[in-house]
Amino acid sequence: MNKYLALELRRNRLHPYHTAVLLCIAAMLAFQYFMAVIPLLDPADPDAGMFSTYEFLIDLNHLLSMACFSILGAVMGARFIVEEYSGKRAILLFSYPVPRKTILCTKLWLVFLYPAISMLLCGIAADGIFFLTESIFPLCSDVLTPGTVLWSLFSLLGHSMLAGMLGLLALWIGFRRKSISVTIVAAVILASLVCQISSAVFFRPVLFILAGAAFLCGTAAVKDMICQVENMEI
Amino acid sequence: MKEPAIFTDRLTKSFSGKEVIRQCRISVERGTIYGLLGKNGAGKTTLFKLLLGFLKPASGTVSILGMDSVKNNTAILRHTGNLIETPMFYEHLSAAENLRLHLAYMNLEETDTEPVLQRVGLSCTGTRPVREFSLGMRQRLAIARSIIHMPEVLILDEPVNGLDPAGMREMRALFRQLSEQDGMTILLSSHLLQEIGRTADRIGVIAGGKIVLEKDTGEICRSHPEDMEDYLIAAMEGGITFE
């Protein structure tokens, strides 16, 4: 699998995705500070109070990052899987003396791991910078505790996995229709849905319930895609 | 008698209820060049896809080197080279990088790409990305990719498409060399009658998804010295039944 993953990376240009990730980290950081500064801009606003807790700031930022990275994963999936298996390029993929399942699984791992790992690393960097500046020049009136930092790591991990899984689910929808635009639209809808549920419930364990549900659905989606590719005629 | 390199028997394939390949029987001897002629839509590409396992037959048998094309697909792909329809490449990579990737998937990383690039006349392309290649250069690269792992069987669908007359002659010489010196079995299709006549040891004509004529090229030349073209066109139109 490692060999085929290396070959995938060799034959696909990841530079645009790296740029997108760097833009995401900048946006995450800017958004984090913007949210933290809201209570200072308008202290009289009664709703501004919720922006003065780290818990809310972290959860909101991770949720929005998850939406961005799941769309990034869907774009990768559309380019590396939907496009490659829809057109004449499929002949090239099917010409290699490698089981179809192996090549597809390699691509699926890439589509899952790239957004998940990059979100995790970006989140660690963005949260790290934010917590560092907060410990020196605090914008937020809340108290920064080791528990808050630990929770932010858990939350980041859960949202990163969720981003990877939502990308795969959107890919599955787009793959069934053999459409790049359907893949991306599906990612936007799925991300919005998860964001709505999370923000409406605002109950922390919901993250793990959603991640678990996404994992189960994602596993079924992957099995279905493997079955489709193994029986595909071109 | 030696087992044929490529063999199909009573092969049938339908799309949306319409039979595209009908009771097709083809036999290609090892180390020979077999030219498949047929009009557009006669079933040449479909037959090639069935041979390589890209399509599954509705009925009948397909075997390459004695292996079933569906059950032993991976093994068949290891021993065959192909060029089907418009060749696809990784456009941002050079010709050599495209070949090295292909070799990596074939588990032949140590193979040098330069000799085969020289063989197809692409040795001067250096680091130039494939997206800058002309149609003829792409076709040459596709041929290079199909032969670089020295397969036992080569299946080429319209291999000289996009090549100029000099390029066609070079490729014809290459195919003869591969067959005579390297013992490769070559099945190629074309609608260029003269090209097939000059390259192939044996000619098959497919019309309406069925092989309607299968003869040695020399035999056709002897029996139709003046009207070979008319004879083959008549066969492609379905006017000649199996002889």
Coordinates of C-alpha atoms in Angstrom, one line a residue:
Chain A
M1 CA 0.0 0.0 0.0
N2 CA 2.9 2.4 0.8
K3 CA 4.3 1.9 -2.6
Y4 CA 1.1 2.7 -4.3
L5 CA 0.5 5.7 -2.1
A6 CA 3.9 7.0 -3.0
L7 CA 3.0 6.5 -6.7
E8 CA -0.3 8.4 -6.2
L9 CA 1.6 11.3 -4.7
R10 CA 4.2 11.2 -7.6
R11 CA 1.6 11.3 -10.4
N12 CA -0.8 13.8 -8.8
R13 CA 0.1 17.5 -8.3
L14 CA -0.6 18.3 -4.6
H15 CA 0.8 21.8 -4.8
P16 CA -2.6 23.5 -5.1
Y17 CA -3.9 21.5 -2.1
H18 CA -0.9 22.5 0.0
T19 CA -1.6 26.2 -0.9
A20 CA -5.3 25.7 0.1
V21 CA -4.2 24.2 3.4
L22 CA -1.9 27.2 4.1
L23 CA -4.8 29.6 3.3
C24 CA -7.0 27.5 5.7
I25 CA -4.5 27.9 8.6
A26 CA -4.4 31.7 8.0
A27 CA -8.2 31.9 7.9
M28 CA -8.5 29.7 11.0
L29 CA -6.2 31.9 12.9
A30 CA -7.8 35.2 11.8
F31 CA -11.2 33.8 12.6
Q32 CA -10.1 32.7 16.0
Y33 CA -8.9 36.2 16.9
F34 CA -11.9 37.9 15.3
M35 CA -14.3 35.8 17.4
A36 CA -12.2 36.5 20.6
V37 CA -12.3 40.2 20.0
I38 CA -16.1 40.5 19.5
P39 CA -16.9 41.0 23.2
L40 CA -14.3 43.8 23.3
L41 CA -15.8 45.6 20.3
D42 CA -19.3 45.7 21.7
P43 CA -19.4 44.8 25.4
A44 CA -23.0 46.0 25.7
D45 CA -24.3 43.3 23.3
P46 CA -25.8 40.5 25.5
D47 CA -25.0 37.8 22.9
A48 CA -21.3 38.8 22.9
G49 CA -20.9 37.0 26.2
M50 CA -20.7 33.6 24.6
F51 CA -17.7 34.6 22.6
S52 CA -15.8 35.2 25.8
T53 CA -15.3 31.5 26.7
Y54 CA -12.6 29.3 25.2
E55 CA -14.9 26.4 25.0
F56 CA -17.2 28.2 22.5
L57 CA -14.4 29.8 20.6
I58 CA -12.6 26.5 20.1
D59 CA -15.7 24.5 19.2
L60 CA -16.9 27.1 16.7
N61 CA -13.5 27.3 15.1
H62 CA -13.0 23.6 14.8
L63 CA -16.5 23.2 13.3
L64 CA -15.9 25.7 10.6
S65 CA -12.4 24.2 9.9
M66 CA -14.1 20.8 9.6
A67 CA -16.4 22.2 7.0
C68 CA -13.5 23.7 5.0
F69 CA -11.4 20.6 5.1
S70 CA -14.2 18.2 4.3
I71 CA -14.8 20.3 1.1
L72 CA -11.1 20.1 0.4
G73 CA -11.3 16.3 0.8
A74 CA -14.2 16.2 -1.6
V75 CA -12.4 18.3 -4.2
M76 CA -9.4 15.9 -3.9
G77 CA -11.8 12.9 -4.3
A78 CA -13.5 14.5 -7.3
R79 CA -10.2 15.1 -9.0
F80 CA -8.4 11.8 -8.0
I81 CA -11.3 9.4 -8.1
V82 CA -14.5 10.6 -9.8
E83 CA -12.6 12.2 -12.7
E84 CA -10.1 9.3 -13.1
Y85 CA -12.7 6.6 -13.1
S86 CA -15.3 8.4 -15.2
G87 CA -13.3 9.2 -18.3
K88 CA -10.8 7.5 -20.6
R89 CA -8.2 7.6 -17.9
A90 CA -9.9 4.6 -16.3
I91 CA -8.3 2.5 -19.1
L92 CA -4.9 3.6 -17.9
L93 CA -5.7 2.7 -14.2
F94 CA -7.2 -0.7 -15.2
S95 CA -4.1 -1.5 -17.4
Y96 CA -1.8 -1.9 -14.5
P97 CA -1.4 -5.4 -13.2
V98 CA -2.5 -4.4 -9.8
P99 CA -5.9 -5.4 -8.3
R100 CA -8.5 -2.6 -8.9
K101 CA -9.3 -2.7 -5.2
T102 CA -5.7 -1.9 -4.2
I103 CA -5.5 1.2 -6.4
L104 CA -8.9 2.5 -5.3
C105 CA -8.1 1.9 -1.6
T106 CA -4.9 3.8 -2.0
K107 CA -6.8 6.7 -3.5
L108 CA -9.4 6.6 -0.8
W109 CA -6.7 6.6 2.0
L110 CA -5.2 9.7 0.3
V111 CA -8.6 11.4 0.1
F112 CA -9.3 10.6 3.8
L113 CA -5.9 11.2 5.3
Y114 CA -4.9 14.4 3.5
P115 CA -7.7 16.6 4.9
A116 CA -7.7 14.8 8.2
I117 CA -4.0 15.1 8.9
S118 CA -3.7 18.6 7.4
M119 CA -6.6 19.8 9.6
L120 CA -5.0 18.3 12.6
L121 CA -1.6 19.9 11.9
C122 CA -3.2 23.3 11.0
G123 CA -5.4 23.1 14.1
I124 CA -2.4 22.3 16.4
A125 CA -0.5 25.3 14.8
A126 CA -3.4 27.7 14.9
D127 CA -4.6 26.7 18.4
G128 CA -1.0 26.7 19.7
I129 CA -0.4 30.3 18.4
F130 CA -3.8 31.4 19.9
F131 CA -3.2 29.9 23.3
L132 CA 0.3 31.2 23.4
T133 CA -0.8 34.8 22.7
E134 CA -3.7 34.3 25.1
S135 CA -1.3 33.4 27.9
I136 CA 0.7 36.6 27.3
F137 CA -1.9 39.1 26.1
P138 CA -5.4 37.6 26.8
L139 CA -8.3 38.9 24.6
C140 CA -10.7 36.4 26.2
S141 CA -12.0 36.9 29.7
D142 CA -12.1 33.2 30.4
V143 CA -9.3 31.4 32.3
L144 CA -7.0 29.2 30.2
T145 CA -6.5 25.9 31.9
P146 CA -4.7 22.6 31.0
G147 CA -8.2 21.1 30.7
T148 CA -9.2 23.6 28.0
V149 CA -6.0 22.8 26.0
L150 CA -6.6 19.1 26.4
W151 CA -10.2 19.4 25.2
S152 CA -9.1 21.5 22.2
L153 CA -6.8 18.6 21.2
F154 CA -9.6 16.0 21.6
S155 CA -12.0 18.3 19.7
L156 CA -9.5 18.9 17.0
L157 CA -8.9 15.1 16.6
G158 CA -12.6 14.4 16.4
H159 CA -13.3 17.2 13.9
S160 CA -10.3 16.2 11.8
M161 CA -11.6 12.6 11.5
L162 CA -15.1 13.9 10.8
A163 CA -13.7 16.1 8.0
G164 CA -12.0 13.1 6.4
M165 CA -15.1 11.0 6.6
L166 CA -17.4 13.7 5.3
G167 CA -15.1 14.1 2.3
L168 CA -15.4 10.3 1.6
L169 CA -19.2 10.4 2.0
A170 CA -19.4 13.3 -0.5
L171 CA -17.1 11.4 -2.8
W172 CA -19.4 8.4 -2.6
I173 CA -22.4 10.5 -3.6
G174 CA -20.5 12.1 -6.5
F175 CA -19.0 8.8 -7.6
R176 CA -22.4 7.2 -7.9
R177 CA -23.4 10.1 -10.3
K178 CA -19.9 10.3 -11.8
S179 CA -20.0 14.0 -11.3
I180 CA -17.4 16.4 -9.9
S181 CA -20.0 19.1 -9.2
V182 CA -22.3 16.7 -7.4
T183 CA -19.3 15.6 -5.2
I184 CA -18.5 19.2 -4.2
V185 CA -22.2 20.2 -3.7
A186 CA -22.7 17.0 -1.5
A187 CA -19.7 18.0 0.6
V188 CA -21.1 21.5 1.2
I189 CA -24.5 20.1 2.1
L190 CA -23.1 17.4 4.4
A191 CA -20.7 19.9 6.1
S192 CA -23.6 22.4 6.6
L193 CA -25.8 19.6 8.0
V194 CA -23.2 18.5 10.6
C195 CA -22.4 22.2 11.5
Q196 CA -26.2 22.8 12.0
I197 CA -26.6 19.7 14.2
S198 CA -23.5 20.5 16.3
S199 CA -24.3 24.1 16.8
A200 CA -28.0 23.4 17.6
V201 CA -27.3 20.7 20.1
F202 CA -24.1 22.3 21.6
F203 CA -23.5 19.2 23.6
R204 CA -19.9 18.1 23.5
P205 CA -20.4 14.3 23.1
V206 CA -22.4 15.0 20.0
L207 CA -19.1 15.3 18.2
F208 CA -18.2 11.7 18.9
I209 CA -21.7 10.5 18.0
L210 CA -21.4 12.3 14.7
A211 CA -17.9 11.0 14.1
G212 CA -19.1 7.5 14.9
A213 CA -22.0 7.8 12.5
A214 CA -19.8 9.2 9.8
F215 CA -17.4 6.4 10.3
L216 CA -20.1 3.8 9.9
C217 CA -21.6 5.5 6.8
G218 CA -18.1 6.1 5.4
T219 CA -17.2 2.4 5.8
A220 CA -20.3 1.4 3.9
A221 CA -19.6 4.0 1.2
V222 CA -16.0 2.7 0.8
K223 CA -17.3 -0.9 0.4
D224 CA -19.8 0.2 -2.2
M225 CA -17.2 2.1 -4.2
I226 CA -14.9 -0.9 -4.2
C227 CA -17.7 -3.1 -5.4
Q228 CA -18.5 -0.6 -8.2
V229 CA -14.9 -0.4 -9.3
E230 CA -14.4 -4.1 -9.3
N231 CA -17.4 -4.6 -11.5
M232 CA -16.8 -1.6 -13.6
E233 CA -16.8 -2.0 -17.4
I234 CA -15.1 0.7 -19.5
Chain B
M1 CA 0.1 -27.6 -32.5
K2 CA 1.1 -24.7 -30.3
E3 CA -1.5 -23.0 -28.2
P4 CA -2.5 -19.6 -29.8
A5 CA -1.4 -16.5 -27.9
I6 CA -4.9 -15.0 -28.2
F7 CA -8.1 -17.0 -28.6
T8 CA -11.8 -16.3 -28.4
D9 CA -14.6 -18.7 -29.1
R10 CA -18.3 -17.9 -29.5
L11 CA -17.7 -14.6 -27.8
T12 CA -20.7 -12.3 -27.4
K13 CA -21.1 -8.9 -25.8
S14 CA -24.2 -6.8 -25.7
F15 CA -24.8 -3.2 -24.7
S16 CA -28.4 -2.2 -23.8
G17 CA -29.7 -5.4 -25.5
K18 CA -27.8 -4.8 -28.7
E19 CA -25.2 -7.4 -29.7
V20 CA -22.0 -5.6 -30.5
I21 CA -19.8 -8.7 -30.6
R22 CA -21.6 -11.8 -32.0
Q23 CA -20.2 -15.4 -31.7
C24 CA -16.8 -14.0 -32.4
R25 CA -13.9 -16.5 -32.9
I26 CA -10.4 -15.3 -33.4
S27 CA -7.1 -17.1 -33.1
V28 CA -3.7 -15.4 -33.1
E29 CA -0.5 -17.5 -33.3
R30 CA 2.4 -16.8 -31.0
G31 CA 5.1 -14.5 -32.4
T32 CA 2.9 -13.2 -35.3
I33 CA 1.3 -9.9 -36.2
Y34 CA -2.4 -10.1 -36.7
G35 CA -4.1 -7.2 -38.3
L36 CA -7.8 -6.6 -37.5
L37 CA -9.7 -4.6 -40.1
G38 CA -13.2 -3.2 -39.6
K39 CA -15.3 -0.2 -40.3
N40 CA -16.0 2.3 -37.5
G41 CA -18.4 0.7 -35.0
A42 CA -17.6 -2.8 -36.3
G43 CA -16.5 -3.9 -32.8
K44 CA -12.7 -3.7 -33.0
T45 CA -12.2 -1.7 -29.8
T46 CA -14.9 -3.7 -27.9
L47 CA -13.1 -6.9 -28.9
F48 CA -9.8 -5.6 -27.6
K49 CA -11.4 -4.4 -24.3
L50 CA -12.9 -7.9 -23.9
L51 CA -9.5 -9.5 -24.4
L52 CA -7.9 -7.2 -21.8
G53 CA -10.8 -7.7 -19.3
F54 CA -12.0 -4.1 -19.4
L55 CA -15.3 -5.5 -20.5
K56 CA -16.9 -8.8 -19.3
P57 CA -18.3 -11.1 -22.0
A58 CA -22.0 -12.0 -22.0
S59 CA -21.0 -15.5 -23.2
G60 CA -18.1 -17.4 -24.8
T61 CA -14.5 -17.7 -23.9
V62 CA -11.6 -15.3 -24.1
S63 CA -8.0 -16.4 -23.4
I64 CA -4.6 -14.8 -23.6
L65 CA -1.5 -17.0 -23.2
G66 CA -3.9 -19.7 -22.1
M67 CA -5.3 -17.6 -19.3
D68 CA -8.9 -16.5 -18.9
S69 CA -9.3 -12.8 -19.4
V70 CA -11.7 -12.3 -16.5
K71 CA -10.4 -14.8 -14.0
N72 CA -6.7 -14.1 -14.5
N73 CA -6.9 -10.5 -15.4
T74 CA -4.0 -9.3 -13.3
A75 CA -1.7 -11.9 -14.7
I76 CA -2.8 -11.1 -18.3
L77 CA -2.1 -7.4 -17.8
R78 CA 1.4 -8.3 -16.5
H79 CA 2.2 -10.1 -19.8
T80 CA 0.4 -7.7 -22.2
G81 CA 0.9 -4.2 -23.5
N82 CA -1.9 -2.2 -24.8
L83 CA -3.0 1.0 -26.5
I84 CA -6.7 1.4 -26.5
E85 CA -8.6 4.5 -27.7
T86 CA -7.0 7.9 -27.1
P87 CA -3.9 7.4 -25.0
M88 CA -4.0 9.1 -21.6
F89 CA -0.9 10.4 -19.7
Y90 CA 0.0 12.4 -16.7
E91 CA 0.2 15.6 -18.5
H92 CA 2.5 17.5 -16.2
L93 CA 5.2 14.8 -16.3
S94 CA 7.8 14.2 -18.9
A95 CA 7.8 11.2 -21.3
A96 CA 10.4 9.4 -19.2
E97 CA 8.6 10.1 -15.9
N98 CA 5.4 8.7 -17.4
L99 CA 7.2 5.6 -18.4
R100 CA 8.9 5.3 -15.0
L101 CA 5.5 5.5 -13.3
H102 CA 4.2 2.8 -15.6
L103 CA 7.2 0.6 -14.8
A104 CA 6.7 1.1 -11.1
Y105 CA 3.2 -0.2 -11.4
M106 CA 4.6 -3.1 -13.3
N107 CA 7.2 -3.8 -10.6
L108 CA 10.0 -3.1 -13.0
E109 CA 11.5 0.0 -11.5
E110 CA 15.0 -0.8 -12.5
T111 CA 14.2 -0.8 -16.3
D112 CA 15.9 2.1 -18.2
T113 CA 13.5 4.3 -20.2
E114 CA 16.0 5.8 -22.6
P115 CA 16.3 2.8 -25.0
V116 CA 12.6 2.5 -25.6
L117 CA 12.3 6.3 -26.0
Q118 CA 15.0 6.1 -28.7
R119 CA 13.2 3.2 -30.3
V120 CA 10.0 5.3 -30.8
G121 CA 11.9 8.5 -31.7
L122 CA 11.3 10.4 -28.5
S123 CA 14.8 10.5 -27.0
C124 CA 15.1 14.2 -27.4
T125 CA 12.1 15.2 -25.3
G126 CA 14.0 15.6 -22.0
T127 CA 12.0 17.1 -19.2
R128 CA 9.3 18.5 -21.5
P129 CA 5.9 17.8 -20.1
V130 CA 3.6 15.6 -22.1
R131 CA 0.9 18.4 -22.3
E132 CA 3.2 20.1 -24.8
F133 CA 3.5 17.0 -27.1
S134 CA 1.9 16.8 -30.5
L135 CA -0.6 14.1 -31.4
G136 CA 2.0 12.1 -33.1
M137 CA 4.4 12.3 -30.2
R138 CA 1.7 11.2 -27.8
Q139 CA 1.0 8.2 -30.0
R140 CA 4.7 7.4 -30.0
L141 CA 4.8 7.6 -26.3
A142 CA 1.7 5.4 -26.0
I143 CA 3.5 2.8 -28.1
A144 CA 6.6 3.2 -25.9
R145 CA 4.5 2.6 -22.8
S146 CA 2.9 -0.5 -24.3
I147 CA 6.3 -2.1 -25.1
I148 CA 8.6 -0.9 -22.3
H149 CA 7.9 -3.9 -20.1
M150 CA 8.6 -6.3 -23.0
P151 CA 5.2 -8.0 -22.9
E152 CA 4.5 -11.3 -24.7
V153 CA 1.4 -9.9 -26.2
L154 CA 0.8 -6.5 -27.6
I155 CA -2.8 -5.2 -28.3
L156 CA -2.9 -2.0 -30.2
D157 CA -6.0 -0.2 -31.3
E158 CA -5.3 2.1 -34.2
P159 CA -1.6 2.5 -33.3
V160 CA -0.6 4.7 -36.2
N161 CA -3.4 7.3 -35.7
G162 CA -1.9 10.8 -35.8
L163 CA 1.4 9.7 -37.2
D164 CA 2.8 11.1 -40.5
P165 CA 3.8 8.7 -43.3
A166 CA 7.4 8.6 -42.1
G167 CA 6.2 7.9 -38.6
M168 CA 3.9 5.1 -39.8
R169 CA 6.9 3.5 -41.6
E170 CA 9.0 3.7 -38.5
M171 CA 6.3 2.1 -36.4
R172 CA 5.7 -0.6 -39.0
A173 CA 9.5 -1.4 -38.8
L174 CA 9.3 -1.4 -35.0
F175 CA 6.3 -3.8 -34.9
R176 CA 8.1 -6.2 -37.3
Q177 CA 11.2 -6.0 -35.2
L178 CA 9.3 -6.7 -32.0
S179 CA 7.6 -9.7 -33.6
E180 CA 10.6 -11.2 -35.4
Q181 CA 13.4 -10.4 -32.9
D182 CA 11.6 -10.4 -29.6
G183 CA 9.0 -12.9 -30.4
M184 CA 6.1 -10.6 -29.4
T185 CA 2.6 -11.5 -30.5
I186 CA 0.9 -8.4 -31.9
L187 CA -2.8 -7.8 -32.5
L188 CA -3.4 -4.5 -34.1
S189 CA -6.4 -2.8 -35.6
S190 CA -6.7 -0.2 -38.2
H191 CA -9.0 1.0 -41.0
L192 CA -6.0 1.8 -43.1
L193 CA -5.9 -1.2 -45.5
Q194 CA -2.5 -0.6 -46.9
E195 CA -1.0 -0.2 -43.4
I196 CA -2.4 -3.5 -42.3
G197 CA -1.4 -5.2 -45.5
R198 CA 2.2 -4.2 -45.1
T199 CA 2.5 -4.9 -41.3
A200 CA 0.4 -8.0 -40.6
D201 CA 1.2 -11.7 -41.2
R202 CA -2.5 -12.5 -41.0
I203 CA -5.5 -10.4 -41.6
G204 CA -8.9 -10.7 -39.9
V205 CA -11.9 -8.7 -40.9
I206 CA -14.6 -7.9 -38.4
A207 CA -18.1 -6.8 -39.6
G208 CA -21.2 -6.4 -37.4
G209 CA -19.3 -7.8 -34.4
K210 CA -18.3 -11.0 -36.2
I211 CA -15.1 -12.2 -37.8
V212 CA -16.1 -12.6 -41.5
L213 CA -12.6 -13.2 -42.9
E214 CA -9.4 -14.6 -41.6
K215 CA -6.5 -15.3 -43.9
D216 CA -2.7 -15.0 -44.2
T217 CA -1.7 -11.7 -45.8
G218 CA 0.4 -13.5 -48.4
E219 CA -2.5 -15.6 -49.4
I220 CA -4.8 -12.6 -49.9
C221 CA -2.1 -10.9 -51.9
R222 CA -1.7 -14.0 -54.2
S223 CA -5.4 -14.5 -54.7
H224 CA -6.2 -10.8 -55.2
P225 CA -3.1 -9.2 -56.6
E226 CA -4.9 -6.3 -58.3
D227 CA -8.1 -5.9 -56.3
M228 CA -6.9 -6.5 -52.7
E229 CA -8.4 -3.2 -51.5
D230 CA -11.8 -3.9 -53.1
Y231 CA -11.8 -7.4 -51.7
L232 CA -11.1 -6.2 -48.1
I233 CA -13.6 -3.4 -48.4
A234 CA -16.2 -5.9 -49.5
A235 CA -15.4 -8.0 -46.5
M236 CA -15.6 -5.0 -44.1
E237 CA -19.0 -4.2 -45.6
G238 CA -20.0 -7.7 -44.7
G239 CA -20.2 -8.8 -48.3
I240 CA -17.9 -11.8 -47.9
T241 CA -18.6 -14.6 -45.5
F242 CA -16.0 -16.5 -43.6
E243 CA -13.5 -18.3 -45.8

